[in-house]
XYZ file of C-alpha atoms in Angstrom:
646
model
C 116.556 72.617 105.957
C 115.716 69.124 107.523
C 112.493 67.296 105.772
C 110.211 66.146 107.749
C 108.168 62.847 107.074
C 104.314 62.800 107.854
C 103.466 60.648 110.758
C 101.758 57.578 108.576
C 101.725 53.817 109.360
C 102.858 53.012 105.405
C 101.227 49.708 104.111
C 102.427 50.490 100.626
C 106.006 50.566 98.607
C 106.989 54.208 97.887
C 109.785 54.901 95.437
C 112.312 57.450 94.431
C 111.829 59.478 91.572
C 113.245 57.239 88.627
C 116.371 59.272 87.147
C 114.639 59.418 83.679
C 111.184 60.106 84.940
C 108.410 62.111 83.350
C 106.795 65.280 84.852
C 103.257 66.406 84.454
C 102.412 69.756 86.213
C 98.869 71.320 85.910
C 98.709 74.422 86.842
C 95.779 76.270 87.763
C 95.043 80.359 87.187
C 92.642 82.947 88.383
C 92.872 86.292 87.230
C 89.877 88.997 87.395
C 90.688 90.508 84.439
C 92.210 87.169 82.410
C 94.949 89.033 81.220
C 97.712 86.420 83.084
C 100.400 88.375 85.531
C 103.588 88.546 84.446
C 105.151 86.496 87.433
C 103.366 83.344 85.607
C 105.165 83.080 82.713
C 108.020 84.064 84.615
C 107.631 80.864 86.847
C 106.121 78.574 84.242
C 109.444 79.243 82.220
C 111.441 77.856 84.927
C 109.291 75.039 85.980
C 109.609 73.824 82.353
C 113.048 72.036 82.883
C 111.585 70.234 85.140
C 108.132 69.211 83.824
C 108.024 67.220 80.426
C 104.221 68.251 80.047
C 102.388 72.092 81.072
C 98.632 71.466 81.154
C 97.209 75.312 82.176
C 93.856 75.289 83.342
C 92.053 78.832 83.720
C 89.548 79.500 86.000
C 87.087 82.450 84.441
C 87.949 84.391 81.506
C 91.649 84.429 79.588
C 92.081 87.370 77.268
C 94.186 87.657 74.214
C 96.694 89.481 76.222
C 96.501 86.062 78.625
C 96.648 83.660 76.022
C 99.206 85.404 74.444
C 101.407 84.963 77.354
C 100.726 81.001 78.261
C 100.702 79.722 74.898
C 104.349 79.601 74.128
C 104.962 77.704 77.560
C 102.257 75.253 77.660
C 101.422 72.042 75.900
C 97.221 72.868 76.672
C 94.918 75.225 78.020
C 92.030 74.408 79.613
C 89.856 77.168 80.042
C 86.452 76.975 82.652
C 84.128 78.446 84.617
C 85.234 79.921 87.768
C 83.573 77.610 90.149
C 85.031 75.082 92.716
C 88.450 77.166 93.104
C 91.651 75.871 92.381
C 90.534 72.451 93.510
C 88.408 71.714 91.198
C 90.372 73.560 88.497
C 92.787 70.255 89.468
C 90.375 68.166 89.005
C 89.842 69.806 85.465
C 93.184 69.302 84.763
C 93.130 65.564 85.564
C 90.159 65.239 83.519
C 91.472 66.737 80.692
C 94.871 64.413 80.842
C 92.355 61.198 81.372
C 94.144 58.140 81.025
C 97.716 59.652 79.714
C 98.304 60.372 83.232
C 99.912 57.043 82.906
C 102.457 58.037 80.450
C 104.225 60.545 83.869
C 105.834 59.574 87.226
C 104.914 62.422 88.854
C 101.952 65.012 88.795
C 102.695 68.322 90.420
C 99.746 70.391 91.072
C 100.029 73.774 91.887
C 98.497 77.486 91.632
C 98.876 81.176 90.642
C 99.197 81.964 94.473
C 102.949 82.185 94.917
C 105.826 84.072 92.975
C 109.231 82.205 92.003
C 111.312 81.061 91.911
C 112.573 82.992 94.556
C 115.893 80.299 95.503
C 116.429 77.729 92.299
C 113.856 74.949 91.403
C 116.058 72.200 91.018
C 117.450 71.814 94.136
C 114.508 71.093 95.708
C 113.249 69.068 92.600
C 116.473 67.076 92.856
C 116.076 66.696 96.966
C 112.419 65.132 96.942
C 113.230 63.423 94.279
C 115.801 60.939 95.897
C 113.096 60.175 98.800
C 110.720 56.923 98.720
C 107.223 58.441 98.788
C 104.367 58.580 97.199
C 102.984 62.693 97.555
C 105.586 65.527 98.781
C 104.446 69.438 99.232
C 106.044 72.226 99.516
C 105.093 73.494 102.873
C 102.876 72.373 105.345
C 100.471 73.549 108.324
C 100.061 72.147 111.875
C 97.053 70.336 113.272
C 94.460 73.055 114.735
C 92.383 72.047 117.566
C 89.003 73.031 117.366
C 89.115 73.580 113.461
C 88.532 77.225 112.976
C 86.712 76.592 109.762
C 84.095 74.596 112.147
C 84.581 75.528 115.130
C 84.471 71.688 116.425
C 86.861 68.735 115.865
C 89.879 69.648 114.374
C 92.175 70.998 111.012
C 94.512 67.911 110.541
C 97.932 68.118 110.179
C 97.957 69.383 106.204
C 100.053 69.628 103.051
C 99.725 73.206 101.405
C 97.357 72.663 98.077
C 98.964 75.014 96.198
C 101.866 72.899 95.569
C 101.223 69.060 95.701
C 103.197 66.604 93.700
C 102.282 62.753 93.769
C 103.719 59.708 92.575
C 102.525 57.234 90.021
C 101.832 54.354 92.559
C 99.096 56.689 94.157
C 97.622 58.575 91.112
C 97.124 55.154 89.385
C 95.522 53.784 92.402
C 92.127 53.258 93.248
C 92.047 55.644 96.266
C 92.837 58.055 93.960
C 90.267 58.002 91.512
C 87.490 57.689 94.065
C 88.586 60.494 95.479
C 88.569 63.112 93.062
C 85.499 61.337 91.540
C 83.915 61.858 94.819
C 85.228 65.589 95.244
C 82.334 67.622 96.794
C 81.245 71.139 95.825
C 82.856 73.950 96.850
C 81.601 77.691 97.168
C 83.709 78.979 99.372
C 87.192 79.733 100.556
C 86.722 78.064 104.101
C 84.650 74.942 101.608
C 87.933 74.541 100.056
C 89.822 74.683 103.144
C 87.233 71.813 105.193
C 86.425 69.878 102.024
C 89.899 69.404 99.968
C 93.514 71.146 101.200
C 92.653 70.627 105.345
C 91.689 66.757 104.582
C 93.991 65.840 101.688
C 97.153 64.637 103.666
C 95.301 62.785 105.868
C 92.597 61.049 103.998
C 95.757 59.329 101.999
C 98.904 59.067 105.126
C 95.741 56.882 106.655
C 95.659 54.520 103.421
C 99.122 53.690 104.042
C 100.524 56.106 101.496
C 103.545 58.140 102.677
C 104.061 61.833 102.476
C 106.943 64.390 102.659
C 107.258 68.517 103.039
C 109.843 70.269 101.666
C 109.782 73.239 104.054
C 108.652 72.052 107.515
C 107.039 74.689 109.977
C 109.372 76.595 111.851
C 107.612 76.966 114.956
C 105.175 74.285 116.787
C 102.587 77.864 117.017
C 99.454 77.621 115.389
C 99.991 79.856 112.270
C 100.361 79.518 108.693
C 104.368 79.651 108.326
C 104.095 80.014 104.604
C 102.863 83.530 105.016
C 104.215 84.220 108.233
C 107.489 83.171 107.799
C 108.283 84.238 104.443
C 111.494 85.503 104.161
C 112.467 82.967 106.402
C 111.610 80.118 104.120
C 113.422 82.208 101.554
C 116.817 82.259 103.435
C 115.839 78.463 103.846
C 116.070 77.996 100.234
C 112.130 77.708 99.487
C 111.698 79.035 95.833
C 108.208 79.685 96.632
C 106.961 82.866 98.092
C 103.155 83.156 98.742
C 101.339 86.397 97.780
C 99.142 86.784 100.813
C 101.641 88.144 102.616
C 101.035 91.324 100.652
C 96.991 91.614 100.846
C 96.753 90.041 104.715
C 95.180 92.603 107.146
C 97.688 94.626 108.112
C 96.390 94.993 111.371
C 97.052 90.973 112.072
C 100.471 91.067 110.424
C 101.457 94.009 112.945
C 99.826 91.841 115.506
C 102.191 89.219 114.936
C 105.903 91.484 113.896
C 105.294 90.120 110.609
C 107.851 92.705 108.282
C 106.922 92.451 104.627
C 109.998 94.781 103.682
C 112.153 92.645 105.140
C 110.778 89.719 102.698
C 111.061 91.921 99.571
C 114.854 92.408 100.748
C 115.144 89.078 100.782
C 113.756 88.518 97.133
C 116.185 91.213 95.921
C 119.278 89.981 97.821
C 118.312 86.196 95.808
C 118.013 88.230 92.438
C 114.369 87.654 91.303
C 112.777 90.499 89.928
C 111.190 92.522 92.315
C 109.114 94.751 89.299
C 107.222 91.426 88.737
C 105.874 91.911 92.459
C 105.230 95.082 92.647
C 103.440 95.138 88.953
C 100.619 92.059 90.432
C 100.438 93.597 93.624
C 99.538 97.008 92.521
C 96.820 95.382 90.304
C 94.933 93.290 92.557
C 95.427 94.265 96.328
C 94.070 97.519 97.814
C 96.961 99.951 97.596
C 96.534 101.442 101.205
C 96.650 97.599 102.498
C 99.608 97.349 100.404
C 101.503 100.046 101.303
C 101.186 99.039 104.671
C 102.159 95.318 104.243
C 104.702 95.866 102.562
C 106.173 98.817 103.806
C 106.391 101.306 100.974
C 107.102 104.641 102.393
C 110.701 105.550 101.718
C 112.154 108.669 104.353
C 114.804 109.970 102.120
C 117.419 111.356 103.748
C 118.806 115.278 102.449
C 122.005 113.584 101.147
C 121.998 112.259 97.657
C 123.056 108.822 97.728
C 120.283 106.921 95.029
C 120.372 109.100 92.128
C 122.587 108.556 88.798
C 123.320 111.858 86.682
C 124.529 109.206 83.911
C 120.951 108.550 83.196
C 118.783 111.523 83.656
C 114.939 111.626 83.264
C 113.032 113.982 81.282
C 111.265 115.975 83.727
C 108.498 117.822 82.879
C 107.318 120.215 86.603
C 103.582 121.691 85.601
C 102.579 124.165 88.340
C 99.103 125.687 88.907
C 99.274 129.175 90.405
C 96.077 131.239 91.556
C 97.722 133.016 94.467
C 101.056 134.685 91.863
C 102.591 136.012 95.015
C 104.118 132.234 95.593
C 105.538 131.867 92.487
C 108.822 132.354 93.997
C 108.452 129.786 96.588
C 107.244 127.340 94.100
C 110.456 127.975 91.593
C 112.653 127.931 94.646
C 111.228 124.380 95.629
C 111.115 123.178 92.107
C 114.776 124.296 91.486
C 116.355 121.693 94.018
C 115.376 119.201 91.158
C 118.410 117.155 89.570
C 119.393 118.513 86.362
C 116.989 120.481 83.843
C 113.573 120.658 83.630
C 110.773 121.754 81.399
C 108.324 124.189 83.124
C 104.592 124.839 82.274
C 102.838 127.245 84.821
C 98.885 127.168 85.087
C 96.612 129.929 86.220
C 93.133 131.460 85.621
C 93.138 134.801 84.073
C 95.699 137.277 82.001
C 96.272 139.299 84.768
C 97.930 136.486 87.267
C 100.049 135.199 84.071
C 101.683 138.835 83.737
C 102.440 139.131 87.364
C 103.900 135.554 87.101
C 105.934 135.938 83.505
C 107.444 139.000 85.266
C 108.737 136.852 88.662
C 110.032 134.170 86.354
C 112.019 136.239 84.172
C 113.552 137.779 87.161
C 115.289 134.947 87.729
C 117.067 131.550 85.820
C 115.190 128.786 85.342
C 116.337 125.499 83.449
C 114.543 124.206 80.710
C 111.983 125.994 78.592
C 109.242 127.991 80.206
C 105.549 128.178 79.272
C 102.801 130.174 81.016
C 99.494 129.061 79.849
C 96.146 130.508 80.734
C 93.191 127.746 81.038
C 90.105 128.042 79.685
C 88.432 127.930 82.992
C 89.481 128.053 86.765
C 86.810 124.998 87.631
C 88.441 122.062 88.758
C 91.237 124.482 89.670
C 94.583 122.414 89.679
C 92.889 119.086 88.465
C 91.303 120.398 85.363
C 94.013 122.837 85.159
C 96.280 119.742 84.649
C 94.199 116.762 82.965
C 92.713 119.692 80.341
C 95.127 122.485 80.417
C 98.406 120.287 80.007
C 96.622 117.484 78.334
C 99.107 117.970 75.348
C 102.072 117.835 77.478
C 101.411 114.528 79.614
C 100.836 112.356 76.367
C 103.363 113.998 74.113
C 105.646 110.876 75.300
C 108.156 113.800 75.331
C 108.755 113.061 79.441
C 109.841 110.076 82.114
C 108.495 112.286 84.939
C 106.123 115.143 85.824
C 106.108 117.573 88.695
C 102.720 118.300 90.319
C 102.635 120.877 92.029
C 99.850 124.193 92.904
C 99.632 127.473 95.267
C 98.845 126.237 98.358
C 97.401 128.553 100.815
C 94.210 126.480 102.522
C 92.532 129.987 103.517
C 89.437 128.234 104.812
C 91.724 126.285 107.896
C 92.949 127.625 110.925
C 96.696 129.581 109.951
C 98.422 126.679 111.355
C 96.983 123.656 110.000
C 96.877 125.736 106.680
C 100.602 126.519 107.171
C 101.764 122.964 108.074
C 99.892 121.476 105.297
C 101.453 123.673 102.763
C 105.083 122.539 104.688
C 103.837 118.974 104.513
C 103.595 118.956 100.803
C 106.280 120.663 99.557
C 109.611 119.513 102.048
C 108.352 115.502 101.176
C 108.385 115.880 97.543
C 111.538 118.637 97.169
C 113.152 119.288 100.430
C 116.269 120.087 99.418
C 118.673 119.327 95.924
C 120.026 115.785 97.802
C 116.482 114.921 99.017
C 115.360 115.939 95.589
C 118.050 113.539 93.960
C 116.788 110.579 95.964
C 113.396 110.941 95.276
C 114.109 110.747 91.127
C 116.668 108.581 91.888
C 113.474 106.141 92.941
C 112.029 106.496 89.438
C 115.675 105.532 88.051
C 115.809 102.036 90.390
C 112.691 101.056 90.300
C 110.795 101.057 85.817
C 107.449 99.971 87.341
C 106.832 103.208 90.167
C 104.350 104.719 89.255
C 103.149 107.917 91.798
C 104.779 109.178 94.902
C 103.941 111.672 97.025
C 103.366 112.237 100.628
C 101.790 110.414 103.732
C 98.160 111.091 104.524
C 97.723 114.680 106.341
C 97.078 113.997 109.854
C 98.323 116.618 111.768
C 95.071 119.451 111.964
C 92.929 117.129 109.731
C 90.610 114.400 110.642
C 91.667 112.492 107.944
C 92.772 109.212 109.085
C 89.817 106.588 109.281
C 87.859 109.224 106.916
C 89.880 109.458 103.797
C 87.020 109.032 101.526
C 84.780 111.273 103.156
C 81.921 112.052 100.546
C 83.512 110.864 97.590
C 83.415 107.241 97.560
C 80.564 106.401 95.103
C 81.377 108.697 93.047
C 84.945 107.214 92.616
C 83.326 103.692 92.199
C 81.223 105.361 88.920
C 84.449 106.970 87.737
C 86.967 103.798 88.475
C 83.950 101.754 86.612
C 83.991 104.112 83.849
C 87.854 104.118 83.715
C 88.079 100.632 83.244
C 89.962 100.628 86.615
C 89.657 97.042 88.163
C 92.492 97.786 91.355
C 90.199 96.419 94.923
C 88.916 99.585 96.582
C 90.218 100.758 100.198
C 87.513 100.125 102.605
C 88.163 102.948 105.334
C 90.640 105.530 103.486
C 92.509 105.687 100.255
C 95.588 105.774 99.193
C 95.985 109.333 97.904
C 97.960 111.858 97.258
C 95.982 114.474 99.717
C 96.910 117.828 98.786
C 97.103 116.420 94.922
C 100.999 117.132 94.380
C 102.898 114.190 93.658
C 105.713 113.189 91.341
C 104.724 110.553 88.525
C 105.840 109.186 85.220
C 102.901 110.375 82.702
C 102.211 106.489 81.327
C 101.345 105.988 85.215
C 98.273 108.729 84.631
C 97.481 107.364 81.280
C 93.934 106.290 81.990
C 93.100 109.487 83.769
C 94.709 111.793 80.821
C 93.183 109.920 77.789
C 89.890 110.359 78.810
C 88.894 114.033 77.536
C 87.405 116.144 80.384
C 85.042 119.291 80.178
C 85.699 121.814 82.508
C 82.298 121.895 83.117
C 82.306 118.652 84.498
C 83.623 120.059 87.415
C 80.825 122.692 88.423
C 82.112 126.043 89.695
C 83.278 126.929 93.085
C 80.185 125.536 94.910
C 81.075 121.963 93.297
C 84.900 122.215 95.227
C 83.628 120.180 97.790
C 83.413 116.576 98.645
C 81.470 114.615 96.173
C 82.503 116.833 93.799
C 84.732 115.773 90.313
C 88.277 117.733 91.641
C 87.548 115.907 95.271
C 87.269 112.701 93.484
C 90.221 112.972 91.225
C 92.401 113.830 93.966
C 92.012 110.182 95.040
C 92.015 108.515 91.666
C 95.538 108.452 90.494
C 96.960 105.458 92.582
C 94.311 103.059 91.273
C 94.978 104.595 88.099
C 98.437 103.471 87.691
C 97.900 100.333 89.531
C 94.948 99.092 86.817
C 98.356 99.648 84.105
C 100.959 97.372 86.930
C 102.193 101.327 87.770
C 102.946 100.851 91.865
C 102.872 103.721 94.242
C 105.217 104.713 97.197
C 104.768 107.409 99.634
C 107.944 109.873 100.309
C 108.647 111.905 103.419
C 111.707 113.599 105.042
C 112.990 112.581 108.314
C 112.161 115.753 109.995
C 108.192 115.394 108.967
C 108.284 111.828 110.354
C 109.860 112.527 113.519
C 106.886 115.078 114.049
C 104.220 112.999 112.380
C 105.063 109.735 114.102
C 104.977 111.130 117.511
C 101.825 112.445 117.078
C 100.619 109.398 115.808
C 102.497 107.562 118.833
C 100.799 109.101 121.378
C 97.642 109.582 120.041
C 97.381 105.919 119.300
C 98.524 105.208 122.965
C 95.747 107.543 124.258
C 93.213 105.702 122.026
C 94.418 102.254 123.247
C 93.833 103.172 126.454
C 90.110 103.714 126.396
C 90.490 99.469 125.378
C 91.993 96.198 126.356
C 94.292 93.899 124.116
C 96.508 94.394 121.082
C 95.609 97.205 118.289
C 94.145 94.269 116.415
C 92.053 93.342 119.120
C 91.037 96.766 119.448
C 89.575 97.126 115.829
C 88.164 94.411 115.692
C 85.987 94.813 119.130
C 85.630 98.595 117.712
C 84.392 97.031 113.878
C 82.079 94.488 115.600
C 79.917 97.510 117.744
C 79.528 99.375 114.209
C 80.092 103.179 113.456
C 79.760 106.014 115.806
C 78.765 108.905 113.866
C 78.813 111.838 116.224
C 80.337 110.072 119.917
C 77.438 111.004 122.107
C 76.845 108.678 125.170
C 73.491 107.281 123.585
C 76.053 106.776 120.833
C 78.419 104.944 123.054
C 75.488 102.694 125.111
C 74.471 101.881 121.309
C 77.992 100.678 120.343
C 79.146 98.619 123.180
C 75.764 96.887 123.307
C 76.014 95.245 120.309
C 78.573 93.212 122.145
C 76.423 92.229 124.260
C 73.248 90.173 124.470
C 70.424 91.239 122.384
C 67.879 93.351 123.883
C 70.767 95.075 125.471
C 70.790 97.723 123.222
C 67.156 99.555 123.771
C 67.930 99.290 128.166
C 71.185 100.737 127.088
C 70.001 103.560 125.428
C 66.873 104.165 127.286
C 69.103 104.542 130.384
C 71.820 106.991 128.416
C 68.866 108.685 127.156
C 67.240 109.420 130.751
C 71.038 110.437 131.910
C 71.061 113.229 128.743
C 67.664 114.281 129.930
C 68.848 114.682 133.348
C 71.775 116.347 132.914
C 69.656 118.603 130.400
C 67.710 119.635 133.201
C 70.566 120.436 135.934
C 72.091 122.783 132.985
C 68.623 125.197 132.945
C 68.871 124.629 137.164
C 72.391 126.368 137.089
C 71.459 129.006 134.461
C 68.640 130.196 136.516
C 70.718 130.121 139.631
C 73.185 131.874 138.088
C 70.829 134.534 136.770
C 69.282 134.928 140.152
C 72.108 135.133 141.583
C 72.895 138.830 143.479
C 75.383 140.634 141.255
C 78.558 142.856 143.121
């Protein structure tokens, strides 16, 4: 790709990077739990060809397990309060190097906020270094007119902070000095935006000092190409790929086409190690926001085309039964799994595990077979499996496990009972080639975690309500857990229905902890709010707190139904509102909930759009409508009642 020089009036002699020239790169790190992402070290051994010295500076707290991993690639580590952002973990960094800074030729700053390299550093090392200039970056952003930081003046024209190198002539200069010794506080993200990376490129272009990008914007739109435009600044030959394309509202990124699968394609095709994505992203991004962005449900088709019988996996199916008169069904599903398998079967009382021993010998069944009886039917298929089979899922005896329970839903209507029951089973073990596929997932892909189906929609009310009653009580338990994975706002990423297919390390938090069955209540405590409820949406953030990712599975039938529903549904909703889906949540976020859609509900909502004082007129006036239509009801009934019978 064509450079592209900064528009500057240069009054001073930039120069080529001298063949024999020095590096310094400081490198700046956040990470919540200071344990250091494997992607760093990944990077950091790559940049080190190209960088004589490694000066790490940490923002917040490094653990062993983070030290561990920087110390054999860096010549210092500067660790600091979290305060000032990256910026002023720079300015650390300069600090900390004082006057040896004029032992380099170049100081490359950059930040934890990209993987790579995706396409090979030296190329673009050896590029930039053959121009005359004094500061190059590695992509850039266009000049925004009113500055939506500030809402007035403007965003210049801006190098990309998280990857800024600059030449001896202007880090030895005066200019430069004063300016990081004049570098004002910073408390937040937009503070960093206004105060350092917006103003950066221009404060020094206008002292005469010339600047270069590596990756120019693609477009002359108003957008931030680096997150954007990924994989197109992959195919480009950028060997940086920012992370924020995997935690960005997914509600903007549809807004805009933006693909994340196509991107990840695009970092396999180029060889970098996808697992190294997946295992940061599952740790620090919400996983329903994640799943979303970047595209991770996977309709297997009934063929087997992904599977390899040269390398089986241990398989381990456990199986909670109250209702014994599906225990065929269940074997029948479970027996479309590739190869062997080790069965344990779950149930409450002596009298179900004798009807069940005598369907299961009826019949073959790979693997040895085990039919326990728990010590207590609270908690039903959760405490049957995290208490009952507690043995089994740490025994490191097994690469997978097979959830799976009775499934009968007698408290829905017979159809939404029926199709959620279908819904379960045909996405996880649909037939032996879907089956195949779905391990064969597992066999590609060492860090997957979980899958299991899409969120029930069809008969349920369960999109935009996922957490129902459960959500502070899975904030206790996720604090208790040690579980640091962000939190879905609106819904979680679940496996509703709790059957899924997981390797046991992925469950390792939730099956090392020693449960009670008590701790579950009885059958008044099978609710929302209660323990089994909560559970039921644990194990995603459970595996994603250990680098475990999760994808959701479904069958091509079940999406041809589900997405049409969800089609025209959405199109019926969008109609009630002007504007792009985006639009439409946010207008819908800004008027606040609706709890139970009245029309005093309604007048509430849409007049918090509106001026203030709107709201009380509003409502007064949808109040006065209730009241009259109240009244024309009790006119008709008597009417009706008066009215001379034939």
């Amino acid at each position: 790709m064509k450079t592209a020089e900064l528009i500057t009036f240069p009054t001073k002699d930039a120069a080529e990077f001298p063949p024999d020239g020095r590096r310094l790169l400081i490198y700046v790190i956040y990470d919540i739990r200071g344990d250091v992402e494997e992607y760093i070290p990944y990077a950091l051994t790559r940049l080190r060809e190209h960088c004589a010295r490694i000066l790490i500076v940490v923002n917040g707290a490094l653990s062993e397990i983070g030290r561990s991993r920087l110390a054999p690639l860096s010549d210092e580590i500067v660790v600091r309060e979290n305060r000032g952002f990256d910026i002023w973990g720079y300015k650390a960094g300069l600090d900390a190097v004082g006057e040896d800074i004029a032992e380099y030729d170049e100081v490359l700053l950059a930040n934890d906020t990209w993987f790579g390299p995706i396409r090979p550093f030296g190329p673009i090392f050896e590029r930039m270094d053959r121009s005359a200039l004094h500061f190059w970056g590695m992509t850039d952003h266009v000049r925004v007119e009113p500055n939506p930081f500030t809402n007035s003046g403007y965003l210049p024209y801006h190098l990309q902070s998280y990857w800024i190198a600059v030449r001896r002539d202007m880090f030895l200069s005066q200019d430069w000095i004063e300016y990081w010794r004049d570098l004002p506080q910073m408390d937040t993200y937009a503070d960093a935006v206004v105060k350092h990376e917006g103003i950066f490129t221009e404060h020094f272009t206008d002292r005469g000092y010339v600047g270069e990008v590596a990756f120019p914007t693609l477009t002359d739109k108003v957008e931030n190409h680096a997150v954007l435009y990924a994989e197109q600044l992959i195919r480009a030959g950028c060997p940086t790929l920012k992370r924020r394309p995997f935690f960005q509202w997914p509600a903007y990124l549809d807004h805009l086409a933006v693909v994340g699968r196509w991107t990840l394609d695009a970092v396999e095709e180029y060889g970098y190690p996808i697992e190294l994505i997946y295992a940061d992203l599952a740790r620090n991004v919400e996983p329903r926001t994640l799943n979303a962005d970047a595209a991770m449900l996977e309709v297997l088709p009934d063929f087997p085309f992904a599977y390899d019988p040269a390398i089986p996996l241990r398989m381990l199916a456990v199986v909670h039964i109250f209702y014994p008169e599906m225990t065929d069904e269940l074997l029948d599903r479970l027996n479309v799994l590739p190869g062997a398998f080790d069965l344990v079967v779950t149930t409450s009382d002596d009298e179900r595990a004798k009807t069940i021993r005598e369907a299961i010998a009826a019949r073959p069944t790979p693997g040895s077979i085990e039919v326990r009886v728990v010590g207590s039917n609270d908690g039903r298929d959760q405490s049957a499996f995290l208490i009952g089979c507690r043995d089994l899922l740490l025994s490191d005896d097994y690469d997978l496990v097979i959830k799976l329970h009775s499934k009968k839903t007698p408290q829905d209507a017979h159809n939404v009972g029926r199709h959620f029951k279908r819904q379960q089973f045909t996405n996880l073990l649909n037939s032996p080639g879907y089956a195949a596929n779905l391990v064969g997932l597992f066999q590609r892909e060492q860090g997957l975690g979980l899958v299991f189906p899409p969120t029930i929609h069809l008969g349920y009310p369960s999109l935009g309500h996922g957490w129902w009653a459960n959500k502070p009580a899975f904030e206790e338990l996720a604090r208790e857990l040690g579980i640091r994975v962000p939190i879905d706002e609106i819904s979680p990423l679940a496996p509703f229905g709790s059957m899924f297919v997981a390797r046991p390390a992925a469950l390792r938090l939730l099956v090392e902890r020693e449960w009670r069955y008590e701790e579950f209540g009885g059958a008044e405590a099978y609710q929302d709010g209660g323990l089994a409820h909560v559970l039921e949406r644990m194990p995603v953030y459970a595996a994603g707190e250990l680098g475990f990712h999760s994808r959701t599975v479904a069958n091509a039938e079940y999406i041809a139904s589900s997405y049409a529903a969800l089609d025209y549904n959405l199109d019926q909703f969008s109609s009630t509102l002007r504007d792009s889906t985006m639009e439409q949540i946010q207008l819908l976020r800004a008027a606040g909930p609706v709890e139970y859609g009245t029309l005093t509900d309604f007048a509430r909502m849409y007049s918090r759009l509106r001026r203030p004082g709107a709201e009380a007129i509003l409502v007064a006036a949808a109040e006065r409508i209730l009241r009259v239509r109240g009244a024309l009801g009790r006119v008709r009934a008597v009417v009706h009642r008066l009215r001379p019978r034939r």
